[in-house]
Tab-separated table of C-alpha atoms in Angstrom:
chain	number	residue	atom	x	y	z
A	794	UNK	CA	159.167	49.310	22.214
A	795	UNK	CA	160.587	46.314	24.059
A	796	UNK	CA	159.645	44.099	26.792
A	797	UNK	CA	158.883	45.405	29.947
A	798	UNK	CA	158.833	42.296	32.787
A	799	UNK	CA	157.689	45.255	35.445
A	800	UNK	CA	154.798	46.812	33.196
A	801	UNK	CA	153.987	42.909	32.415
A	802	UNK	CA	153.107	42.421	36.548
A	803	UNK	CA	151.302	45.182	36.687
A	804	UNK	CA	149.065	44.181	34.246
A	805	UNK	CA	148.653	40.933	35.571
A	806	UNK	CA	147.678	42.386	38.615
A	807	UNK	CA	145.231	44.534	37.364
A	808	UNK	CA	143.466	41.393	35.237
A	809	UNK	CA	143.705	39.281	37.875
A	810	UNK	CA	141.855	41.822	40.465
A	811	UNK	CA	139.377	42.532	37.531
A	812	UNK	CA	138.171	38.820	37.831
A	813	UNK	CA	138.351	38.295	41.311
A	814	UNK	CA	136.368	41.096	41.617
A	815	UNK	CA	133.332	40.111	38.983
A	816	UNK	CA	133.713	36.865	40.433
A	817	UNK	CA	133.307	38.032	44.168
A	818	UNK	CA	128.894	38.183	43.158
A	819	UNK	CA	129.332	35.132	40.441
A	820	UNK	CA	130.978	32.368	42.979
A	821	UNK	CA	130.282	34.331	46.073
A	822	UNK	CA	126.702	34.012	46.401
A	823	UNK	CA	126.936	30.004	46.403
A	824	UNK	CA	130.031	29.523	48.665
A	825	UNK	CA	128.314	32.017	50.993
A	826	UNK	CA	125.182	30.114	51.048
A	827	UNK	CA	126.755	26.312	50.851
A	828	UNK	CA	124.709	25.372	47.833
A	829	UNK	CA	125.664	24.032	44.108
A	830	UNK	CA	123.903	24.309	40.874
A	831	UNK	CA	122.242	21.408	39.654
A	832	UNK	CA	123.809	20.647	36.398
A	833	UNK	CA	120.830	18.807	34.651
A	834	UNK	CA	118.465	21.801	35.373
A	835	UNK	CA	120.964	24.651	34.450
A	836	UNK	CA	120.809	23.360	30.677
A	837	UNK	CA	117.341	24.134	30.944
A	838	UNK	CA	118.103	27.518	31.002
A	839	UNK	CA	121.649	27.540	29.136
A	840	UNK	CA	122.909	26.089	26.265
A	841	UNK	CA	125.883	26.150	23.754
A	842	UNK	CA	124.579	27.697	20.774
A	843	UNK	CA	128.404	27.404	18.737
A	844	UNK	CA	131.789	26.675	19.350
A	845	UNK	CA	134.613	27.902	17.043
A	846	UNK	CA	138.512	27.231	17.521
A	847	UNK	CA	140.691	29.758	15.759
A	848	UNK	CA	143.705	28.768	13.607
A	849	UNK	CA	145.764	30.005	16.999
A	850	UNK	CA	143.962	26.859	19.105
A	851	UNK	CA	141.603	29.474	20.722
A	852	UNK	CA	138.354	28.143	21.448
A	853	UNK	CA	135.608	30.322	21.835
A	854	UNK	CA	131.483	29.515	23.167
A	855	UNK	CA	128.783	31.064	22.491
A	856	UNK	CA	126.094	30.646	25.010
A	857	UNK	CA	122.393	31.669	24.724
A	858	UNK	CA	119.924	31.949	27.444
A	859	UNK	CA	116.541	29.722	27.037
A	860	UNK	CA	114.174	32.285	29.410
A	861	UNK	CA	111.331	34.419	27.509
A	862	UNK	CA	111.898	38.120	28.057
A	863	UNK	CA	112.855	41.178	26.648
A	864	UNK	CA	115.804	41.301	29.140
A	865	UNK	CA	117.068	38.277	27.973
A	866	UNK	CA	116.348	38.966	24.068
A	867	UNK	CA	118.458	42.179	24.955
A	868	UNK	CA	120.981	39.941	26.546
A	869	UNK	CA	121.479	37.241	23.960
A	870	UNK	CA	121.933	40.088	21.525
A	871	UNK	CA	125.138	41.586	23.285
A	872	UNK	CA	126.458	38.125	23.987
A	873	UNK	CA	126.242	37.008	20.517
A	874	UNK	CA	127.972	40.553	19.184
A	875	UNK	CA	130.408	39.834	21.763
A	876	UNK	CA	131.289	36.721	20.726
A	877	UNK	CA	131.432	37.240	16.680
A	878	UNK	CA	133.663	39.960	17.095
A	879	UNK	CA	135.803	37.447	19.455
A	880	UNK	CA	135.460	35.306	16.174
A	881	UNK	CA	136.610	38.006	14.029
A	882	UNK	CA	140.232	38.583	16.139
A	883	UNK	CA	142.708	35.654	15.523
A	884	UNK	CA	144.261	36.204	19.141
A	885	UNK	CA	140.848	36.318	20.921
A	886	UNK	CA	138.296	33.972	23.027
A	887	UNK	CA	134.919	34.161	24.331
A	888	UNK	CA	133.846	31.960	27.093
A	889	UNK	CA	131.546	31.824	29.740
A	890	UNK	CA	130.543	30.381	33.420
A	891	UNK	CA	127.155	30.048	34.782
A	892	UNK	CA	125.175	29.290	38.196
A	893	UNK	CA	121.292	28.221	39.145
A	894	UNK	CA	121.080	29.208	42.749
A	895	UNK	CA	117.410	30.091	44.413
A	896	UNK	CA	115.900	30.441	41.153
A	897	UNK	CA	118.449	33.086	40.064
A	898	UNK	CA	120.489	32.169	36.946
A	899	UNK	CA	123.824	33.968	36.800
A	900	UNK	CA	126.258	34.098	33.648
A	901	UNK	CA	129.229	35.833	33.756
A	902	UNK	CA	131.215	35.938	29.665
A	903	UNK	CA	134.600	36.510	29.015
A	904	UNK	CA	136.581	38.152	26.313
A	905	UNK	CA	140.027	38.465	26.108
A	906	UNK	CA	141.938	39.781	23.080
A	907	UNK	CA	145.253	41.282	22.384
A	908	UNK	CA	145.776	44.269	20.648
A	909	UNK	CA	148.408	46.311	19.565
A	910	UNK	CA	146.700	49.442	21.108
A	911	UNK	CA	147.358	48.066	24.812
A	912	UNK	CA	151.204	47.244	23.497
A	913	UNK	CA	150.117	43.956	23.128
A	914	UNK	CA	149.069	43.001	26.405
A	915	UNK	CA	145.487	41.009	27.069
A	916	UNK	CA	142.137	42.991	27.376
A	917	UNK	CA	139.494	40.916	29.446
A	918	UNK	CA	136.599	42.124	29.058
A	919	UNK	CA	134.036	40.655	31.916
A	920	UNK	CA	130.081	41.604	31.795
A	921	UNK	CA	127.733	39.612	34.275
A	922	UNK	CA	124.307	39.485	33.899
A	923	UNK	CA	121.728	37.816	36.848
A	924	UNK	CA	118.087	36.721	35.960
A	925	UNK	CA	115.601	36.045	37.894
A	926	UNK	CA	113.951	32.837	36.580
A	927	UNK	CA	110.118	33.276	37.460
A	928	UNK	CA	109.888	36.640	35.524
A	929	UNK	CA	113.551	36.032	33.152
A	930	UNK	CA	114.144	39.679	33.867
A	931	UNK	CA	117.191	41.075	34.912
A	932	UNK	CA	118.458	42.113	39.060
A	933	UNK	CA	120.685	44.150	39.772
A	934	UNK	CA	123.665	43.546	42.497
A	935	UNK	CA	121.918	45.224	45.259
A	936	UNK	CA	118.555	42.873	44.791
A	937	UNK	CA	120.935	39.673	44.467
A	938	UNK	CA	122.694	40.813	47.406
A	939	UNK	CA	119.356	41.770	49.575
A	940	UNK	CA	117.564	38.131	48.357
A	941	UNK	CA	120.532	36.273	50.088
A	942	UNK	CA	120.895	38.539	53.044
A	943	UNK	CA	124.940	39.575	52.018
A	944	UNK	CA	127.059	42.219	52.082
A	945	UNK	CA	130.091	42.592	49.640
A	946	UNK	CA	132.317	42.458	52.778
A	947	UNK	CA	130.691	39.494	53.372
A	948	UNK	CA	131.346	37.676	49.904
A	949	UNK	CA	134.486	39.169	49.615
A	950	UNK	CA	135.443	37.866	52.696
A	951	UNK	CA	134.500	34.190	52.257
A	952	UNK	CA	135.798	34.447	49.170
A	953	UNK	CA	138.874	35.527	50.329
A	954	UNK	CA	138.932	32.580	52.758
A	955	UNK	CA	138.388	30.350	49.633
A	956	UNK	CA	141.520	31.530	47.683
A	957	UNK	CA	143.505	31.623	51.148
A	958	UNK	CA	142.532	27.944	51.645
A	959	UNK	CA	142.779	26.744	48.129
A	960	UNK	CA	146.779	28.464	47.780
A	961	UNK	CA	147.534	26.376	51.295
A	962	UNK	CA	146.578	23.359	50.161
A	963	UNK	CA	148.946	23.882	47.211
């Protein structure tokens, strides 16, 4: 099996549509809105439980919620599989993002591996998980997206705008 620069783009284009998409809710709540997380108080509620580079220079995170809930004991459970079986690739990384917006806490992890199942080419693998901080439970999409009075079309499209302005200015 050799090299194939045209099945290469298309798989570039399909992870790179996969991440714009999950990011449309992540980022697009906060550009929508105009606000910013407030760094100091998101550790509250966030923290780097471990850090591991591989022998390859890949450095992977593992993050663990500080809320009280069965939703987030449920959580911190997946994310920490997650990430040890990141650990246990040697082409692999785990990584996360996170935002404090309204009292919602959103984290969105990463993990991308290669494989020689997918001819070698990355696997991202993108879960995103919103909390609502008075109860720590989990919301869904739809109850993010009805709290902040937004569409999709309407993230999508200021988020959109963002890339459009951000590629311009390069």
């Amino acid at each position: 099996m050799g090299f194939n620069i045209e099945e290469s783009k298309k798989y570039i284009i399909i992870i790179g549509s996969l991440i714009i998409i999950t990011l449309i809710l992540f980022v697009g709540v906060s550009v929508f809105n105009g606000s910013s997380s407030n760094n100091t108080t998101i550790k509250e509620y966030v923290s780097l439980d471990n850090e591991h580079t591989s022998t390859l220079g890949f450095t992977s995170q593992l993050p663990i919620i500080n809320l009280d809930s069965t939703d987030v004991d449920r959580v911190n459970t997946i994310i920490e599989s997650d990430y040890y079986r990141a650990l246990s690739l040697e082409d692999a990384i785990f990584s996360y993002n996170y935002s404090l917006n309204n009292n919602y806490l959103s984290l969105v992890t990463y993990f991308v591996y290669v494989d020689d199942k997918n001819n070698n080419y990355p696997n991202v693998e993108i879960k995103t998980y919103n909390f609502y901080l008075d109860t720590g439970n989990l919301v869904s999409d739809k109850e993010l997206l009805d709290h902040f009075s937004v569409t999709l079309d309407d993230i999508s499209n200021t988020f959109r705008d963002q890339l459009n302005k951000y590629y311009e200015e390069e």
